[in-house]
C-alpha cells in the first residue's frame, strides 16, 4: 500500500489507485501520443515553403501563358498571310493547268478522237453480225491501225505547210540511203515472223487491210531502193540523179535553176570561149554538168583542156570533164619547182595532162567548164597574186601561222638594233 501512494504523489495530485497489472497496458499508447504529434507539427511546418513555391509557379505560369498567347497571335497573323499567298498561287496553278489541258491543240485532238471513235463504231457495227470472236478482234486492230495512219497523215500536212516539197525531198533521200534497205528488210522479216507465230492471216477477206497496206508499201520501198542502190554502186548509174528526175525531186525545173544561177554570176569578160576550173571539190559528175550550165557553159573535153595547156594554162586541181573524165594540166616549170621540195614533188602530178576516166561518178572533184569565163572577183585576184597554185602542206600552214604571229606582235616582242652607233640603216 505504501508503495502505491508514493507513485501517485510524484504526479502532483491525488489519483485513485488502480490495479498495477492494468496500468502498464494503458500507459503505453498514451506515451506514444507525443510521438504521433511530431510528424503532424513537421507537416505543418513544411507546408509553408510548399505553398510559396506553388505561388511562384503560378506567377511564372501566368507570365509564360501571356508570352505564349502573344506569340500565338503573331503566329496566327503570319499563318494568315501565308495562307492567302498560297491560295493565290494555287488559283494561278489551277488556271494554268486548265489552260494547258483545254488548249486548242488538245481540243482538236479530242475532236479527232471522237470522230475516229464514231467512225470505228459504225464500221465495226456493220461487221459485228457476220464475224466471229477472233475475226472481230482482227477487225478492231485493223480499224485502229488505219485510224493511226490517217491521223499521222493529217498531222503531217497540218503542221508542215510545205508538205509537197518535204515529201519529195524525204522520198529522194530515203531511196538514196542504204539504211532504208536494211530497215525495210528487217520490217518485212519481223512482219512475216509475227504473222506466222500469232496466226495472223495475210491474205483473204479476213486479212487486216492496214497490215496489208504496210507490208505492200514496205515491199515496194525495199524493191525500189534495192534497184536504185544497185545501179548507183554496181553499175555506176544514178537513176535519181538524172537532170529531169533530180529537178522533180527537188521541186524545181532545171531550166529555171540554170537561168537563176546564171543571172547571179558576175558578167562575162566578153572574150572567146575557154576552159576554166571550179576549184572546190564538192561535185559529183552529174553535179558538174549543172555547175557549168549555171555559168552558161558546158563540160570541157580533153582536146580543149590540152589546148589550154599548150597556151600556158595549169591548175593543180582535178576537175570533172566530158565523158566522166577528171583532168588537170601542169606546166613543166611548175613541176620542176615542186621537185625541189621532197614533200611537194608529187602534189601536182607530172608535166602535161594528168588524170583520166573515173569509174565512180560520185567522187567529189572540181569542174572543168568550157565557155565564156566570168570576170574575176577581188578574192580571185588576191588568190592569183599569192600564186596559190599547189595546195599547202601542214608544214606550210604551220609556218604561215608563225609568220602571222610575229607580224602581229613585232612591235612588242622584236627588238631591232641600229646599223652602227651613228646611223640606223646602211642607206
Tab-separated table of C-alpha atoms in Angstrom:
chain	number	residue	atom	x	y	z
A	1	UNK	CA	0.000	0.000	0.000
A	2	UNK	CA	2.830	2.427	0.794
A	3	UNK	CA	4.392	1.854	-2.488
A	4	UNK	CA	1.221	2.772	-4.340
A	5	UNK	CA	0.890	6.133	-2.612
A	6	UNK	CA	4.463	7.122	-3.428
A	7	UNK	CA	3.916	6.712	-7.137
A	8	UNK	CA	0.797	8.802	-7.052
A	9	UNK	CA	2.431	11.787	-5.346
A	10	UNK	CA	5.046	12.207	-7.987
A	11	UNK	CA	2.374	13.381	-10.375
A	12	UNK	CA	1.423	16.226	-8.109
A	13	UNK	CA	-2.044	15.189	-7.090
A	14	UNK	CA	-4.181	12.516	-5.617
A	15	UNK	CA	-5.127	9.939	-8.047
A	16	UNK	CA	-7.263	6.938	-7.349
A	17	UNK	CA	-5.127	3.925	-7.287
A	18	UNK	CA	-5.690	1.217	-9.763
A	19	UNK	CA	-4.518	-2.277	-10.159
A	20	UNK	CA	-0.822	-2.295	-11.041
A	21	UNK	CA	-1.194	-5.036	-13.670
A	22	UNK	CA	-3.585	-2.945	-15.797
A	23	UNK	CA	-1.651	0.338	-15.754
A	24	UNK	CA	1.302	-0.638	-17.957
A	25	UNK	CA	-1.011	-1.695	-20.802
A	26	UNK	CA	-2.936	1.638	-20.670
A	27	UNK	CA	0.075	3.953	-20.398
A	28	UNK	CA	1.976	2.690	-23.438
A	29	UNK	CA	-0.396	4.137	-26.028
A	30	UNK	CA	-0.549	7.375	-24.003
A	31	UNK	CA	3.228	7.687	-24.193
A	32	UNK	CA	3.111	7.295	-27.984
A	33	UNK	CA	0.823	10.262	-28.489
A	34	UNK	CA	3.534	12.917	-28.459
A	35	UNK	CA	5.449	10.801	-30.953
A	36	UNK	CA	2.428	10.907	-33.166
A	37	UNK	CA	2.131	14.696	-32.881
A	38	UNK	CA	5.696	15.324	-34.085
A	39	UNK	CA	5.072	14.406	-37.694
A	40	UNK	CA	1.914	16.461	-37.543
A	41	UNK	CA	3.914	19.516	-36.455
A	42	UNK	CA	6.530	18.789	-39.092
A	43	UNK	CA	3.946	18.649	-41.796
A	44	UNK	CA	2.506	21.951	-40.756
A	45	UNK	CA	5.990	23.454	-40.829
A	46	UNK	CA	6.785	22.002	-44.249
A	47	UNK	CA	3.542	23.260	-45.718
A	48	UNK	CA	4.645	26.880	-45.810
A	49	UNK	CA	7.510	26.575	-48.358
A	50	UNK	CA	5.372	24.310	-50.456
A	51	UNK	CA	2.698	26.970	-50.662
A	52	UNK	CA	5.301	29.610	-51.535
A	53	UNK	CA	6.693	27.560	-54.382
A	54	UNK	CA	3.273	26.908	-55.723
A	55	UNK	CA	2.545	30.633	-55.655
A	56	UNK	CA	5.742	31.429	-57.566
A	57	UNK	CA	4.978	28.746	-60.072
A	58	UNK	CA	1.584	30.199	-60.691
A	59	UNK	CA	3.036	33.621	-61.377
A	60	UNK	CA	5.634	32.121	-63.700
A	61	UNK	CA	2.995	30.134	-65.482
A	62	UNK	CA	0.916	33.256	-65.864
A	63	UNK	CA	3.816	35.107	-67.471
A	64	UNK	CA	4.642	32.247	-69.798
A	65	UNK	CA	0.984	31.958	-70.684
A	66	UNK	CA	0.880	35.636	-71.577
A	67	UNK	CA	4.027	35.288	-73.675
A	68	UNK	CA	2.661	32.231	-75.426
A	69	UNK	CA	-0.592	33.993	-76.149
A	70	UNK	CA	1.324	36.927	-77.673
A	71	UNK	CA	3.440	34.588	-79.797
A	72	UNK	CA	0.343	32.721	-80.830
A	73	UNK	CA	-1.251	35.921	-82.088
A	74	UNK	CA	1.790	36.840	-84.195
A	75	UNK	CA	1.972	33.286	-85.494
A	76	UNK	CA	-1.693	33.406	-86.412
A	77	UNK	CA	-1.086	36.652	-88.342
A	78	UNK	CA	1.832	35.151	-90.260
A	79	UNK	CA	-0.072	31.975	-90.998
A	80	UNK	CA	-2.962	34.066	-92.298
A	81	UNK	CA	-0.647	35.901	-94.740
A	82	UNK	CA	0.948	32.638	-95.820
A	83	UNK	CA	-2.428	31.047	-96.354
A	84	UNK	CA	-3.611	33.936	-98.516
A	85	UNK	CA	-0.467	33.794	-100.687
A	86	UNK	CA	-0.809	30.026	-101.019
A	87	UNK	CA	-4.412	30.430	-102.050
A	88	UNK	CA	-3.399	32.949	-104.732
A	89	UNK	CA	-0.646	30.692	-106.083
A	90	UNK	CA	-2.961	27.689	-106.061
A	91	UNK	CA	-5.534	29.650	-108.064
A	92	UNK	CA	-2.848	30.581	-110.592
A	93	UNK	CA	-1.747	26.944	-110.831
A	94	UNK	CA	-5.306	25.815	-111.387
A	95	UNK	CA	-5.746	28.432	-114.113
A	96	UNK	CA	-2.544	27.390	-115.866
A	97	UNK	CA	-3.471	23.728	-115.629
A	98	UNK	CA	-6.913	24.444	-117.043
A	99	UNK	CA	-5.449	26.415	-119.961
A	100	UNK	CA	-2.919	23.661	-120.628
A	101	UNK	CA	-5.499	20.892	-120.634
A	102	UNK	CA	-8.060	22.755	-122.708
A	103	UNK	CA	-5.663	24.240	-125.262
A	104	UNK	CA	-6.605	24.488	-128.919
A	105	UNK	CA	-4.381	21.595	-129.957
A	106	UNK	CA	-5.784	19.302	-127.272
A	107	UNK	CA	-9.348	20.185	-128.216
A	108	UNK	CA	-8.549	19.356	-131.848
A	109	UNK	CA	-7.080	16.012	-130.786
A	110	UNK	CA	-10.171	15.229	-128.720
A	111	UNK	CA	-12.411	16.034	-131.679
A	112	UNK	CA	-10.327	13.784	-133.933
A	113	UNK	CA	-10.526	11.027	-131.352
A	114	UNK	CA	-14.298	11.335	-131.135
A	115	UNK	CA	-14.568	11.297	-134.916
A	116	UNK	CA	-12.359	8.205	-135.103
A	117	UNK	CA	-14.400	6.564	-132.369
A	118	UNK	CA	-17.724	7.110	-134.106
A	119	UNK	CA	-16.302	6.022	-137.465
A	120	UNK	CA	-14.824	2.846	-135.982
A	121	UNK	CA	-18.063	2.189	-134.116
A	122	UNK	CA	-20.042	2.498	-137.333
A	123	UNK	CA	-17.603	0.321	-139.291
A	124	UNK	CA	-17.475	-2.380	-136.648
A	125	UNK	CA	-21.250	-2.321	-136.379
A	126	UNK	CA	-21.569	-3.363	-139.998
A	127	UNK	CA	-19.315	-6.408	-139.474
A	128	UNK	CA	-20.382	-7.430	-135.973
A	129	UNK	CA	-23.235	-9.636	-137.136
A	130	UNK	CA	-21.178	-11.723	-139.560
A	131	UNK	CA	-17.848	-12.064	-137.709
A	132	UNK	CA	-16.737	-14.490	-135.022
A	133	UNK	CA	-14.706	-13.565	-131.938
A	134	UNK	CA	-11.138	-13.727	-133.380
A	135	UNK	CA	-12.208	-12.150	-136.652
A	136	UNK	CA	-13.928	-9.366	-134.758
A	137	UNK	CA	-10.722	-8.620	-132.807
A	138	UNK	CA	-8.728	-8.532	-136.040
A	139	UNK	CA	-11.137	-6.002	-137.460
A	140	UNK	CA	-10.762	-3.859	-134.348
A	141	UNK	CA	-6.963	-3.889	-134.703
A	142	UNK	CA	-7.302	-3.200	-138.413
A	143	UNK	CA	-9.514	-0.157	-137.875
A	144	UNK	CA	-7.269	1.219	-135.120
A	145	UNK	CA	-4.161	0.967	-137.310
A	146	UNK	CA	-5.951	2.658	-140.205
A	147	UNK	CA	-7.047	5.462	-137.882
A	148	UNK	CA	-3.456	5.889	-136.645
A	149	UNK	CA	-2.144	6.092	-140.218
A	150	UNK	CA	-4.853	8.556	-141.166
A	151	UNK	CA	-4.153	10.727	-138.098
A	152	UNK	CA	-0.421	10.736	-138.875
A	153	UNK	CA	-1.001	11.883	-142.450
A	154	UNK	CA	-3.383	14.609	-141.301
A	155	UNK	CA	-0.906	15.871	-138.694
A	156	UNK	CA	1.923	15.777	-141.244
A	157	UNK	CA	0.017	18.037	-143.621
A	158	UNK	CA	-1.358	20.158	-140.783
A	159	UNK	CA	1.963	21.016	-139.147
A	160	UNK	CA	4.073	21.263	-142.334
A	161	UNK	CA	2.698	23.772	-144.857
A	162	UNK	CA	5.347	22.926	-147.459
A	163	UNK	CA	4.372	19.294	-147.366
A	164	UNK	CA	4.737	18.664	-151.097
A	165	UNK	CA	8.368	19.800	-151.176
A	166	UNK	CA	9.120	17.973	-147.931
A	167	UNK	CA	7.663	14.728	-149.249
A	168	UNK	CA	9.760	14.952	-152.416
A	169	UNK	CA	12.993	15.650	-150.555
A	170	UNK	CA	12.287	12.988	-147.949
A	171	UNK	CA	11.499	10.386	-150.604
A	172	UNK	CA	14.630	11.289	-152.585
A	173	UNK	CA	16.866	10.974	-149.513
A	174	UNK	CA	15.131	7.766	-148.406
A	175	UNK	CA	15.587	5.967	-151.717
A	176	UNK	CA	19.269	7.012	-151.845
A	177	UNK	CA	20.013	5.738	-148.338
A	178	UNK	CA	21.390	2.248	-147.722
A	179	UNK	CA	19.790	2.255	-144.262
A	180	UNK	CA	16.380	2.219	-145.946
A	181	UNK	CA	17.195	-1.151	-147.481
A	182	UNK	CA	18.207	-2.535	-144.091
A	183	UNK	CA	15.225	-1.171	-142.150
A	184	UNK	CA	12.587	-2.233	-144.668
A	185	UNK	CA	14.155	-5.683	-144.931
A	186	UNK	CA	14.044	-6.103	-141.150
A	187	UNK	CA	10.445	-4.890	-141.082
A	188	UNK	CA	9.369	-7.455	-143.671
A	189	UNK	CA	11.131	-10.263	-141.819
A	190	UNK	CA	9.552	-9.307	-138.483
A	191	UNK	CA	6.134	-8.835	-140.085
A	192	UNK	CA	6.101	-12.316	-141.572
A	193	UNK	CA	7.526	-13.826	-138.382
A	194	UNK	CA	4.825	-12.246	-136.192
A	195	UNK	CA	2.108	-13.237	-138.645
A	196	UNK	CA	3.357	-16.831	-138.546
A	197	UNK	CA	3.653	-17.025	-134.746
A	198	UNK	CA	0.292	-15.416	-133.941
A	199	UNK	CA	-1.541	-16.949	-136.921
A	200	UNK	CA	-2.473	-13.577	-138.378
A	201	UNK	CA	-3.989	-14.021	-141.847
A	202	UNK	CA	-2.094	-12.152	-144.550
A	203	UNK	CA	-4.459	-12.900	-147.413
A	204	UNK	CA	-8.144	-13.439	-147.941
A	205	UNK	CA	-11.213	-11.495	-146.883
A	206	UNK	CA	-10.412	-11.603	-143.176
A	207	UNK	CA	-6.827	-10.338	-143.562
A	208	UNK	CA	-6.273	-6.928	-141.895
A	209	UNK	CA	-6.285	-4.258	-144.581
A	210	UNK	CA	-3.942	-1.976	-142.628
A	211	UNK	CA	-1.259	-4.637	-142.241
A	212	UNK	CA	-1.573	-5.499	-145.913
A	213	UNK	CA	-1.047	-1.814	-146.814
A	214	UNK	CA	2.031	-1.547	-144.580
A	215	UNK	CA	3.602	-4.749	-145.886
A	216	UNK	CA	2.915	-3.806	-149.513
A	217	UNK	CA	4.382	-0.338	-149.017
A	218	UNK	CA	7.481	-1.793	-147.342
A	219	UNK	CA	7.918	-4.278	-150.196
A	220	UNK	CA	7.678	-1.520	-152.824
A	221	UNK	CA	10.172	0.711	-150.974
A	222	UNK	CA	12.562	-2.208	-150.473
A	223	UNK	CA	12.433	-3.147	-154.169
A	224	UNK	CA	12.889	0.409	-155.490
A	225	UNK	CA	15.718	1.141	-153.048
A	226	UNK	CA	17.491	-2.081	-153.995
A	227	UNK	CA	17.294	-1.197	-157.709
A	228	UNK	CA	18.483	2.389	-157.127
A	229	UNK	CA	21.424	1.361	-154.954
A	230	UNK	CA	22.414	-1.486	-157.300
A	231	UNK	CA	22.528	0.864	-160.278
A	232	UNK	CA	24.340	3.510	-158.255
A	233	UNK	CA	27.130	1.454	-156.687
A	234	UNK	CA	27.446	-1.522	-159.048
A	235	UNK	CA	26.610	-0.151	-162.493
A	236	UNK	CA	27.677	3.431	-161.735
A	237	UNK	CA	24.354	4.856	-162.938
A	238	UNK	CA	22.369	7.142	-160.673
A	239	UNK	CA	18.716	6.827	-161.628
A	240	UNK	CA	17.503	9.571	-159.303
A	241	UNK	CA	20.320	11.987	-160.183
A	242	UNK	CA	19.349	12.437	-163.816
A	243	UNK	CA	18.696	16.105	-164.589
A	244	UNK	CA	14.944	15.857	-165.157
A	245	UNK	CA	14.307	13.425	-162.290
A	246	UNK	CA	16.558	15.320	-159.881
A	247	UNK	CA	14.778	18.574	-160.671
A	248	UNK	CA	11.454	16.871	-159.921
A	249	UNK	CA	12.656	15.573	-156.555
A	250	UNK	CA	13.952	18.990	-155.542
A	251	UNK	CA	10.730	20.684	-156.569
A	252	UNK	CA	12.072	22.860	-159.366
A	253	UNK	CA	12.984	22.645	-163.049
A	254	UNK	CA	16.477	22.539	-164.462
A	255	UNK	CA	15.768	25.377	-166.854
A	256	UNK	CA	14.682	27.783	-164.154
A	257	UNK	CA	17.588	26.719	-161.939
A	258	UNK	CA	20.114	27.350	-164.670
A	259	UNK	CA	18.622	30.715	-165.500
A	260	UNK	CA	18.520	31.831	-161.870
A	261	UNK	CA	22.077	30.727	-161.148
A	262	UNK	CA	23.379	32.256	-164.354
A	263	UNK	CA	21.782	35.591	-163.571
A	264	UNK	CA	23.570	35.711	-160.207
A	265	UNK	CA	27.046	35.262	-161.704
A	266	UNK	CA	29.496	38.034	-162.464
A	267	UNK	CA	29.135	39.263	-166.055
A	268	UNK	CA	31.427	37.586	-168.558
A	269	UNK	CA	34.568	39.312	-169.753
A	270	UNK	CA	33.133	39.207	-173.263
A	271	UNK	CA	36.083	37.255	-174.720
A	272	UNK	CA	36.209	33.953	-176.542
A	273	UNK	CA	35.255	30.659	-175.000
A	274	UNK	CA	37.914	28.939	-172.918
A	275	UNK	CA	38.431	26.247	-170.296
A	276	UNK	CA	38.078	27.344	-166.667
A	277	UNK	CA	38.226	25.297	-163.484
A	278	UNK	CA	35.872	25.418	-160.478
A	279	UNK	CA	38.301	24.689	-157.666
A	280	UNK	CA	36.285	23.499	-154.652
A	281	UNK	CA	35.963	19.729	-154.709
A	282	UNK	CA	32.267	19.394	-153.884
A	283	UNK	CA	30.682	17.984	-157.024
A	284	UNK	CA	29.770	14.606	-158.476
A	285	UNK	CA	29.847	14.055	-162.216
A	286	UNK	CA	26.156	14.902	-162.619
A	287	UNK	CA	26.545	17.955	-160.383
A	288	UNK	CA	29.384	19.161	-162.594
A	289	UNK	CA	27.076	19.468	-165.595
A	290	UNK	CA	24.675	21.633	-163.618
A	291	UNK	CA	27.533	23.822	-162.356
A	292	UNK	CA	28.774	24.530	-165.874
A	293	UNK	CA	25.212	25.226	-167.022
A	294	UNK	CA	24.926	27.802	-164.253
A	295	UNK	CA	27.752	29.736	-165.945
A	296	UNK	CA	26.238	29.314	-169.396
A	297	UNK	CA	28.946	26.777	-170.234
A	298	UNK	CA	29.382	23.017	-170.605
A	299	UNK	CA	31.860	20.359	-169.530
A	300	UNK	CA	35.239	20.677	-171.248
A	301	UNK	CA	36.664	17.899	-173.419
A	302	UNK	CA	40.198	16.515	-173.330
A	303	UNK	CA	41.180	18.367	-176.527
A	304	UNK	CA	40.010	21.686	-175.079
A	305	UNK	CA	41.979	21.092	-171.875
A	306	UNK	CA	45.060	20.135	-173.908
A	307	UNK	CA	44.713	23.303	-175.945
A	308	UNK	CA	44.568	25.299	-172.696
A	309	UNK	CA	47.732	23.543	-171.502
A	310	UNK	CA	49.546	24.396	-174.725
A	311	UNK	CA	48.616	28.045	-174.148
A	312	UNK	CA	50.180	28.033	-170.659
A	313	UNK	CA	47.184	27.003	-168.592
A	314	UNK	CA	47.572	24.984	-165.412
A	315	UNK	CA	45.604	24.397	-162.209
A	316	UNK	CA	46.587	21.844	-159.633
A	317	UNK	CA	43.078	20.552	-159.068
A	318	UNK	CA	41.096	17.683	-160.553
A	319	UNK	CA	38.026	18.749	-162.495
A	320	UNK	CA	35.192	16.679	-163.924
A	321	UNK	CA	35.277	16.767	-167.709
A	322	UNK	CA	33.206	15.373	-170.548
A	323	UNK	CA	32.994	11.567	-170.695
A	324	UNK	CA	33.240	11.090	-166.897
A	325	UNK	CA	36.888	12.110	-167.072
A	326	UNK	CA	38.766	14.122	-164.445
A	327	UNK	CA	41.758	16.181	-165.617
A	328	UNK	CA	44.147	18.937	-164.618
A	329	UNK	CA	47.150	20.334	-166.564
A	330	UNK	CA	50.594	21.035	-165.059
A	331	UNK	CA	53.357	23.057	-166.733
A	332	UNK	CA	56.891	21.673	-166.682
A	333	UNK	CA	58.334	24.749	-164.962
A	334	UNK	CA	55.912	24.305	-162.073
A	335	UNK	CA	56.706	20.608	-161.872
A	336	UNK	CA	60.458	21.318	-161.727
A	337	UNK	CA	59.901	23.848	-158.947
A	338	UNK	CA	57.961	21.295	-156.930
A	339	UNK	CA	60.729	18.708	-157.297
A	340	UNK	CA	62.957	20.862	-155.108
A	341	UNK	CA	60.782	20.030	-152.101
A	342	UNK	CA	60.513	16.278	-151.430
A	343	UNK	CA	57.172	16.607	-149.681
A	344	UNK	CA	55.660	18.607	-152.539
A	345	UNK	CA	57.149	16.985	-155.595
A	346	UNK	CA	54.056	14.858	-156.292
A	347	UNK	CA	51.454	17.476	-155.403
A	348	UNK	CA	50.593	18.376	-158.981
A	349	UNK	CA	51.338	15.142	-160.811
A	350	UNK	CA	53.622	15.261	-163.848
A	351	UNK	CA	54.025	17.749	-166.698
A	352	UNK	CA	51.145	17.582	-169.161
A	353	UNK	CA	47.530	16.486	-168.723
A	354	UNK	CA	47.003	14.493	-165.538
A	355	UNK	CA	44.002	12.287	-164.843
A	356	UNK	CA	41.708	10.018	-166.818
A	357	UNK	CA	38.465	8.068	-166.578
A	358	UNK	CA	36.851	7.802	-163.138
A	359	UNK	CA	34.780	4.657	-162.663
A	360	UNK	CA	32.896	6.058	-159.671
A	361	UNK	CA	30.864	9.130	-160.719
A	362	UNK	CA	30.182	10.084	-157.092
A	363	UNK	CA	33.723	11.093	-156.197
A	364	UNK	CA	33.788	14.779	-155.282
A	365	UNK	CA	36.006	16.822	-157.634
A	366	UNK	CA	36.110	20.295	-159.060
A	367	UNK	CA	34.740	21.065	-162.528
A	368	UNK	CA	36.372	21.893	-165.886
A	369	UNK	CA	33.926	24.022	-167.854
A	370	UNK	CA	34.177	25.379	-171.402
A	371	UNK	CA	32.565	28.703	-172.137
A	372	UNK	CA	32.982	32.410	-171.527
A	373	UNK	CA	34.811	32.773	-168.241
A	374	UNK	CA	33.210	35.232	-165.772
A	375	UNK	CA	35.110	38.284	-164.603
A	376	UNK	CA	37.283	37.707	-161.501
A	377	UNK	CA	36.215	38.782	-158.045
A	378	UNK	CA	38.526	40.513	-155.566
A	379	UNK	CA	39.087	37.197	-153.855
A	380	UNK	CA	40.120	35.579	-157.140
A	381	UNK	CA	42.617	38.356	-157.855
A	382	UNK	CA	44.192	38.071	-154.400
A	383	UNK	CA	44.495	34.286	-154.722
A	384	UNK	CA	46.122	34.620	-158.134
A	385	UNK	CA	48.563	37.264	-156.844
A	386	UNK	CA	49.559	34.989	-153.971
A	387	UNK	CA	50.377	32.273	-156.535
A	388	UNK	CA	48.479	29.612	-154.594
A	389	UNK	CA	48.666	27.020	-157.318
A	390	UNK	CA	49.512	23.936	-155.319
A	391	UNK	CA	47.760	23.055	-152.058
A	392	UNK	CA	49.599	23.768	-148.828
A	393	UNK	CA	51.000	21.064	-146.619
A	394	UNK	CA	50.639	21.015	-142.846
A	395	UNK	CA	54.146	22.442	-142.509
A	396	UNK	CA	53.246	25.337	-144.803
A	397	UNK	CA	50.173	26.119	-142.752
A	398	UNK	CA	52.198	26.000	-139.533
A	399	UNK	CA	54.844	28.352	-140.945
A	400	UNK	CA	52.151	30.765	-142.111
A	401	UNK	CA	50.704	30.859	-138.601
A	402	UNK	CA	54.116	31.577	-137.088
A	403	UNK	CA	54.784	34.344	-139.614
A	404	UNK	CA	51.430	35.924	-138.883
A	405	UNK	CA	52.104	35.737	-135.140
A	406	UNK	CA	55.397	37.632	-135.444
A	407	UNK	CA	53.789	40.186	-137.729
A	408	UNK	CA	51.065	40.862	-135.193
A	409	UNK	CA	53.490	41.109	-132.257
A	410	UNK	CA	56.561	42.649	-133.911
A	411	UNK	CA	56.312	45.951	-132.009
A	412	UNK	CA	56.064	44.128	-128.663
A	413	UNK	CA	58.469	41.207	-128.978
A	414	UNK	CA	61.017	42.072	-131.690
A	415	UNK	CA	63.868	44.477	-130.820
A	416	UNK	CA	65.911	45.686	-133.763
A	417	UNK	CA	69.459	47.094	-133.477
A	418	UNK	CA	70.840	50.109	-135.340
A	419	UNK	CA	73.322	49.653	-138.181
A	420	UNK	CA	76.025	51.295	-136.052
A	421	UNK	CA	76.327	53.928	-133.319
A	422	UNK	CA	75.764	56.790	-135.726
A	423	UNK	CA	73.123	55.583	-138.215
A	424	UNK	CA	70.068	53.392	-138.155
A	425	UNK	CA	70.473	51.914	-141.645
A	426	UNK	CA	73.267	51.466	-144.114
A	427	UNK	CA	71.375	53.510	-146.732
